[in-house]
mmCIF file of C-alpha atoms in Angstrom:
data_model
loop_
_atom_site.group_PDB
_atom_site.id
_atom_site.type_symbol
_atom_site.label_atom_id
_atom_site.label_comp_id
_atom_site.label_asym_id
_atom_site.label_seq_id
_atom_site.Cartn_x
_atom_site.Cartn_y
_atom_site.Cartn_z
ATOM 1 C CA MET T 1 0.000 0.000 0.000
ATOM 2 C CA VAL T 2 2.918 2.345 0.670
ATOM 3 C CA ALA T 3 4.288 1.534 -2.797
ATOM 4 C CA ILE T 4 1.002 2.688 -4.360
ATOM 5 C CA ILE T 5 1.382 6.198 -2.944
ATOM 6 C CA LEU T 6 5.112 6.552 -3.718
ATOM 7 C CA PRO T 7 4.494 8.638 -6.892
ATOM 8 C CA ASP T 8 2.352 11.080 -4.893
ATOM 9 C CA LEU T 9 5.003 11.323 -2.174
ATOM 10 C CA CYS T 10 7.747 11.957 -4.745
ATOM 11 C CA ARG T 11 5.710 14.786 -6.265
ATOM 12 C CA LYS T 12 5.511 16.413 -2.818
ATOM 13 C CA GLY T 13 9.297 16.492 -2.447
ATOM 14 C CA TRP T 14 12.427 14.386 -2.301
ATOM 15 C CA TRP T 15 12.349 13.730 1.449
ATOM 16 C CA GLN T 16 8.688 12.689 1.375
ATOM 17 C CA GLY T 17 9.522 10.210 -1.390
ATOM 18 C CA ALA T 18 12.533 9.004 0.599
ATOM 19 C CA ALA T 19 10.346 8.486 3.678
ATOM 20 C CA GLY T 20 7.867 6.430 1.653
ATOM 21 C CA LEU T 21 10.626 4.387 0.053
ATOM 22 C CA ALA T 22 12.236 3.714 3.440
ATOM 23 C CA ALA T 23 8.890 2.626 4.900
ATOM 24 C CA ALA T 24 8.182 0.291 1.969
ATOM 25 C CA ALA T 25 11.695 -1.214 2.194
ATOM 26 C CA ALA T 26 11.343 -1.749 5.943
ATOM 27 C CA PHE T 27 7.976 -3.487 5.525
ATOM 28 C CA LEU T 28 9.289 -5.731 2.743
ATOM 29 C CA ALA T 29 12.431 -6.660 4.700
ATOM 30 C CA GLY T 30 10.434 -7.400 7.833
ATOM 31 C CA ALA T 31 7.870 -9.489 5.950
ATOM 32 C CA ALA T 32 10.649 -11.461 4.256
ATOM 33 C CA TRP T 33 12.893 -12.198 7.245
ATOM 34 C CA VAL T 34 10.871 -11.813 10.449
ATOM 35 C CA PRO T 35 7.178 -11.736 9.468
ATOM 36 C CA GLY T 36 5.862 -12.531 12.941
ATOM 37 C CA LEU T 37 7.982 -9.886 14.615
ATOM 38 C CA MET T 38 7.110 -7.416 11.860
ATOM 39 C CA LEU T 39 3.377 -7.872 12.428
ATOM 40 C CA ILE T 40 3.791 -7.334 16.172
ATOM 41 C CA ALA T 41 5.946 -4.253 15.593
ATOM 42 C CA LEU T 42 3.320 -2.794 13.263
ATOM 43 C CA ALA T 43 0.519 -3.618 15.706
ATOM 44 C CA VAL T 44 2.323 -1.695 18.441
ATOM 45 C CA ALA T 45 3.745 1.158 16.347
ATOM 46 C CA HIS T 46 0.499 1.961 14.532
ATOM 47 C CA ASN T 47 -1.015 2.979 17.887
ATOM 48 C CA ALA T 48 1.078 6.144 17.688
ATOM 49 C CA THR T 49 -0.117 7.165 14.207
ATOM 50 C CA PRO T 50 -2.697 9.651 15.597
ATOM 51 C CA VAL T 51 0.270 11.732 16.767
ATOM 52 C CA GLY T 52 1.139 12.441 13.146
ATOM 53 C CA PHE T 53 -2.430 13.425 12.306
ATOM 54 C CA LEU T 54 -2.526 15.779 15.293
ATOM 55 C CA ALA T 55 0.751 17.354 14.198
ATOM 56 C CA GLU T 56 -0.636 17.817 10.678
ATOM 57 C CA ARG T 57 -3.919 19.341 11.831
ATOM 58 C CA LEU T 58 -2.805 21.623 14.673
ATOM 59 C CA LYS T 59 -0.654 24.730 14.382
ATOM 60 C CA GLY T 60 1.486 26.885 16.638
ATOM 61 C CA ARG T 61 1.105 26.640 20.411
ATOM 62 C CA ALA T 62 -1.756 24.127 20.144
ATOM 63 C CA ARG T 63 0.476 21.713 18.235
ATOM 64 C CA THR T 64 3.359 22.198 20.686
ATOM 65 C CA LEU T 65 1.075 21.436 23.629
ATOM 66 C CA ALA T 66 -0.476 18.436 21.870
ATOM 67 C CA MET T 67 2.950 16.999 21.034
ATOM 68 C CA ALA T 68 4.018 17.381 24.676
ATOM 69 C CA TRP T 69 0.947 15.439 25.792
ATOM 70 C CA CYS T 70 1.563 12.811 23.102
ATOM 71 C CA ALA T 71 5.173 12.403 24.260
ATOM 72 C CA ALA T 72 3.873 11.644 27.733
ATOM 73 C CA VAL T 73 0.979 9.391 26.653
ATOM 74 C CA PHE T 74 2.591 7.483 23.775
ATOM 75 C CA VAL T 75 6.235 7.391 24.905
ATOM 76 C CA ALA T 76 6.866 8.107 28.583
ATOM 77 C CA LEU T 77 3.932 6.238 30.130
ATOM 78 C CA PRO T 78 4.242 3.119 27.916
ATOM 79 C CA ALA T 79 7.986 3.045 28.650
ATOM 80 C CA ALA T 80 7.295 3.244 32.380
ATOM 81 C CA ILE T 81 4.673 0.479 32.148
ATOM 82 C CA ALA T 82 7.024 -1.710 30.086
ATOM 83 C CA ALA T 83 9.701 -1.172 32.745
ATOM 84 C CA GLY T 84 7.312 -2.550 35.384
ATOM 85 C CA ALA T 85 6.104 0.665 37.007
ATOM 86 C CA GLY T 86 2.439 -0.170 36.411
ATOM 87 C CA ARG T 87 2.807 -3.617 37.948
ATOM 88 C CA VAL T 88 4.626 -2.220 41.002
ATOM 89 C CA VAL T 89 1.919 0.397 41.604
ATOM 90 C CA ALA T 90 -0.862 -2.177 41.165
ATOM 91 C CA GLN T 91 0.866 -4.601 43.532
ATOM 92 C CA ALA T 92 1.324 -1.886 46.148
ATOM 93 C CA ALA T 93 -2.388 -1.083 45.931
ATOM 94 C CA GLY T 94 -3.332 -4.761 46.083
ATOM 95 C CA LEU T 95 -4.894 -4.604 42.623
ATOM 96 C CA TYR T 96 -2.491 -6.764 40.629
ATOM 97 C CA VAL T 97 -4.482 -9.795 39.452
ATOM 98 C CA PRO T 98 -3.084 -10.495 35.964
ATOM 99 C CA ASP T 99 -5.350 -13.442 35.178
ATOM 100 C CA TYR T 100 -8.600 -11.746 36.208
ATOM 101 C CA ALA T 101 -11.079 -11.309 33.357
ATOM 102 C CA LEU T 102 -14.746 -10.409 33.013
ATOM 103 C CA LEU T 103 -15.159 -12.971 30.235
ATOM 104 C CA PRO T 104 -14.060 -16.630 30.030
ATOM 105 C CA VAL T 105 -10.997 -15.853 27.908
ATOM 106 C CA GLY T 106 -8.349 -17.933 29.667
ATOM 107 C CA VAL T 107 -5.236 -16.724 31.474
ATOM 108 C CA LEU T 108 -3.019 -13.817 30.490
ATOM 109 C CA ALA T 109 -0.303 -16.126 29.174
ATOM 110 C CA ASP T 110 -2.716 -17.265 26.444
ATOM 111 C CA HIS T 111 -2.789 -13.749 24.981
ATOM 112 C CA LEU T 112 0.771 -12.469 25.393
ATOM 113 C CA ARG T 113 1.737 -13.501 21.855
ATOM 114 C CA VAL T 114 -0.607 -10.859 20.439
ATOM 115 C CA TYR T 115 1.846 -8.111 21.411
ATOM 116 C CA VAL T 116 4.938 -9.947 22.655
ATOM 117 C CA PRO T 117 7.326 -11.874 20.358
ATOM 118 C CA ALA T 118 7.190 -15.630 20.920
ATOM 119 C CA MET T 119 10.783 -15.806 22.198
ATOM 120 C CA TRP T 120 9.914 -13.373 25.013
ATOM 121 C CA THR T 121 6.550 -14.690 26.209
ATOM 122 C CA ALA T 122 8.169 -16.857 28.912
ATOM 123 C CA GLU T 123 10.108 -13.943 30.400
ATOM 124 C CA ALA T 124 9.029 -12.417 33.711
ATOM 125 C CA TRP T 125 8.645 -9.001 32.094
ATOM 126 C CA ALA T 126 6.479 -10.207 29.174
ATOM 127 C CA ALA T 127 3.294 -9.126 30.971
ATOM 128 C CA ASP T 128 4.734 -5.616 31.379
ATOM 129 C CA LEU T 129 5.391 -5.352 27.628
ATOM 130 C CA PHE T 130 1.876 -6.587 26.954
ATOM 131 C CA ALA T 131 0.401 -4.039 29.374
ATOM 132 C CA ALA T 132 2.355 -1.217 27.730
ATOM 133 C CA ALA T 133 1.078 -2.203 24.277
ATOM 134 C CA VAL T 134 -2.523 -2.460 25.519
ATOM 135 C CA PHE T 135 -2.223 0.972 27.147
ATOM 136 C CA MET T 136 -1.009 2.429 23.841
ATOM 137 C CA GLN T 137 -3.918 0.829 22.021
ATOM 138 C CA CYS T 138 -6.408 2.324 24.477
ATOM 139 C CA MET T 139 -4.839 5.774 24.056
ATOM 140 C CA HIS T 140 -4.928 5.284 20.274
ATOM 141 C CA TYR T 141 -8.696 4.873 20.387
ATOM 142 C CA VAL T 142 -9.144 7.777 22.799
ATOM 143 C CA VAL T 143 -7.457 10.071 20.278
ATOM 144 C CA VAL T 144 -9.108 8.556 17.200
ATOM 145 C CA VAL T 145 -12.644 8.492 18.622
ATOM 146 C CA HIS T 146 -12.714 11.583 20.842
ATOM 147 C CA VAL T 147 -9.910 13.962 19.849
ATOM 148 C CA LEU T 148 -9.414 13.788 16.086
ATOM 149 C CA PRO T 149 -13.014 13.978 14.748
ATOM 150 C CA PRO T 150 -13.684 17.546 15.984
ATOM 151 C CA LEU T 151 -10.323 18.621 14.545
ATOM 152 C CA LEU T 152 -10.768 16.948 11.161
ATOM 153 C CA VAL T 153 -14.219 18.359 10.521
ATOM 154 C CA SER T 154 -15.006 22.022 11.060
ATOM 155 C CA GLN T 155 -18.157 23.110 12.862
ATOM 156 C CA GLY T 156 -19.575 24.520 9.623
ATOM 157 C CA GLU T 157 -19.020 21.258 7.757
ATOM 158 C CA ARG T 158 -20.579 19.273 10.594
ATOM 159 C CA ARG T 159 -23.705 21.430 10.616
ATOM 160 C CA ALA T 160 -24.018 21.222 6.828
ATOM 161 C CA HIS T 161 -23.704 17.448 6.717
ATOM 162 C CA SER T 162 -26.058 17.006 9.670
ATOM 163 C CA ALA T 163 -28.653 19.058 7.813
ATOM 164 C CA VAL T 164 -28.181 16.983 4.661
ATOM 165 C CA GLY T 165 -28.249 13.704 6.571
ATOM 166 C CA GLY T 166 -27.294 10.394 5.034
ATOM 167 C CA TRP T 167 -24.365 8.130 5.820
ATOM 168 C CA ARG T 168 -21.787 10.899 5.483
ATOM 169 C CA GLY T 169 -23.656 13.134 7.908
ATOM 170 C CA LEU T 170 -23.944 10.226 10.329
ATOM 171 C CA ALA T 171 -20.213 9.517 10.125
ATOM 172 C CA LEU T 172 -19.276 13.161 10.655
ATOM 173 C CA SER T 173 -21.538 13.492 13.689
ATOM 174 C CA PHE T 174 -20.510 10.122 15.158
ATOM 175 C CA SER T 175 -19.279 10.834 18.667
ATOM 176 C CA TRP T 176 -20.023 9.749 22.217
ATOM 177 C CA ARG T 177 -22.756 12.418 22.323
ATOM 178 C CA ASN T 178 -24.592 10.710 19.479
ATOM 179 C CA PRO T 179 -26.979 7.855 20.452
ATOM 180 C CA CYS T 180 -25.695 5.910 17.439
ATOM 181 C CA PHE T 181 -22.307 5.682 19.151
ATOM 182 C CA TRP T 182 -23.832 3.865 22.117
ATOM 183 C CA VAL T 183 -25.908 1.592 19.883
ATOM 184 C CA ALA T 184 -22.777 0.536 18.001
ATOM 185 C CA TYR T 185 -20.879 0.171 21.270
ATOM 186 C CA ALA T 186 -23.588 -2.071 22.760
ATOM 187 C CA TRP T 187 -23.659 -4.156 19.571
ATOM 188 C CA LEU T 188 -19.890 -4.739 19.682
ATOM 189 C CA ILE T 189 -19.987 -5.629 23.372
ATOM 190 C CA SER T 190 -22.800 -8.128 22.722
ATOM 191 C CA LEU T 191 -20.689 -9.826 20.041
ATOM 192 C CA PHE T 192 -17.799 -10.307 22.463
ATOM 193 C CA LEU T 193 -20.121 -11.528 25.205
ATOM 194 C CA ALA T 194 -21.752 -14.046 22.868
ATOM 195 C CA ASP T 195 -18.549 -15.455 21.337
ATOM 196 C CA PHE T 196 -15.302 -13.857 22.454
ATOM 197 C CA THR T 197 -12.976 -15.962 20.306
ATOM 198 C CA ASN T 198 -14.706 -15.406 16.959
ATOM 199 C CA ALA T 199 -15.481 -11.766 17.796
ATOM 200 C CA ARG T 200 -11.801 -11.190 18.502
ATOM 201 C CA TYR T 201 -10.849 -12.767 15.171
ATOM 202 C CA ALA T 202 -13.309 -10.503 13.345
ATOM 203 C CA TYR T 203 -12.090 -7.464 15.239
ATOM 204 C CA GLY T 204 -8.489 -8.451 14.557
ATOM 205 C CA LEU T 205 -9.169 -8.542 10.820
ATOM 206 C CA ALA T 206 -10.754 -5.096 10.851
ATOM 207 C CA ALA T 207 -7.979 -3.743 13.079
ATOM 208 C CA ALA T 208 -5.304 -5.137 10.755
ATOM 209 C CA VAL T 209 -6.906 -3.470 7.726
ATOM 210 C CA HIS T 210 -7.165 -0.092 9.428
ATOM 211 C CA ALA T 211 -3.607 -0.395 10.777
ATOM 212 C CA TRP T 212 -2.235 -0.998 7.277
ATOM 213 C CA ILE T 213 -4.272 1.896 5.873
ATOM 214 C CA GLU T 214 -3.197 4.372 8.551
ATOM 215 C CA ILE T 215 0.499 4.295 7.683
ATOM 216 C CA PRO T 216 0.050 5.312 3.996
ATOM 217 C CA LEU T 217 -2.397 7.995 5.126
ATOM 218 C CA LEU T 218 0.141 9.295 7.623
ATOM 219 C CA LEU T 219 2.767 9.476 4.884
ATOM 220 C CA LEU T 220 0.337 11.347 2.647
ATOM 221 C CA ALA T 221 -0.218 13.820 5.491
ATOM 222 C CA LEU T 222 3.452 14.848 5.337
ATOM 223 C CA PRO T 223 3.566 18.507 4.269
ATOM 224 C CA ALA T 224 4.948 19.378 0.845
ATOM 225 C CA SER T 225 8.358 21.026 0.711
ATOM 226 C CA GLY T 226 6.784 24.306 -0.361
ATOM 227 C CA ALA T 227 4.422 24.224 2.617
ATOM 228 C CA ILE T 228 7.379 23.745 4.973
ATOM 229 C CA ALA T 229 9.121 26.756 3.480
ATOM 230 C CA VAL T 230 5.980 28.865 3.866
ATOM 231 C CA MET T 231 5.622 27.808 7.512
ATOM 232 C CA GLY T 232 9.267 28.599 8.152
ATOM 233 C CA ASN T 233 8.917 32.057 6.618
ATOM 234 C CA ALA T 234 5.777 32.716 8.657
ATOM 235 C CA ARG T 235 7.561 31.803 11.888
ATOM 236 C CA SER T 236 10.564 33.990 11.072
ATOM 237 C CA SER T 237 8.386 36.971 10.183
ATOM 238 C CA ALA T 238 6.377 36.492 13.389
#
């Protein structure tokens, strides 16, 4: 998918084309030599893609503040959790029960391989890596569902599409304030309650598709060389 957008990236500028080429080469090399590890790396790394969309959408002080928050949420906190800080805090509070689950899904060790390479799943710190990846995934959805939609669609556009109606208007107004959000949420929860294993497989397929799509979109969001020059001139004149 990255290869498909390479011509567009090259038209934007040489470094955008180089970034796309490097990404495509990395994906091909990983798929050829360490496919399992590559899939896990993509599953974890794609959780940070909303950071790029925030950087593209926001400007000035708002972007600086957002990037500071993202550094804490997507880098510092996951690193601390992976280092065991989350486990230590939970143990101190008497809340560390790694195999507890609301659904009959088995023990934690049965799921570590989703985010932890097979050669590390037996290590004592494998659960910490898993927890860090799950935390990043939760933060990914917080940004995608609650933070990005108001930024990607202006108030005027939202009002216009809501007046028109239809599927596009529904998608643009889809937020936690919309009853449709809770209907969809209840439907997804019911699927997992009815059959967790098959629901997880279906979700995993959809998640894999959206993860693979996000990276080309993030590359396309890279500003053109001319836009960078304009922004630089604006900052210097300010």
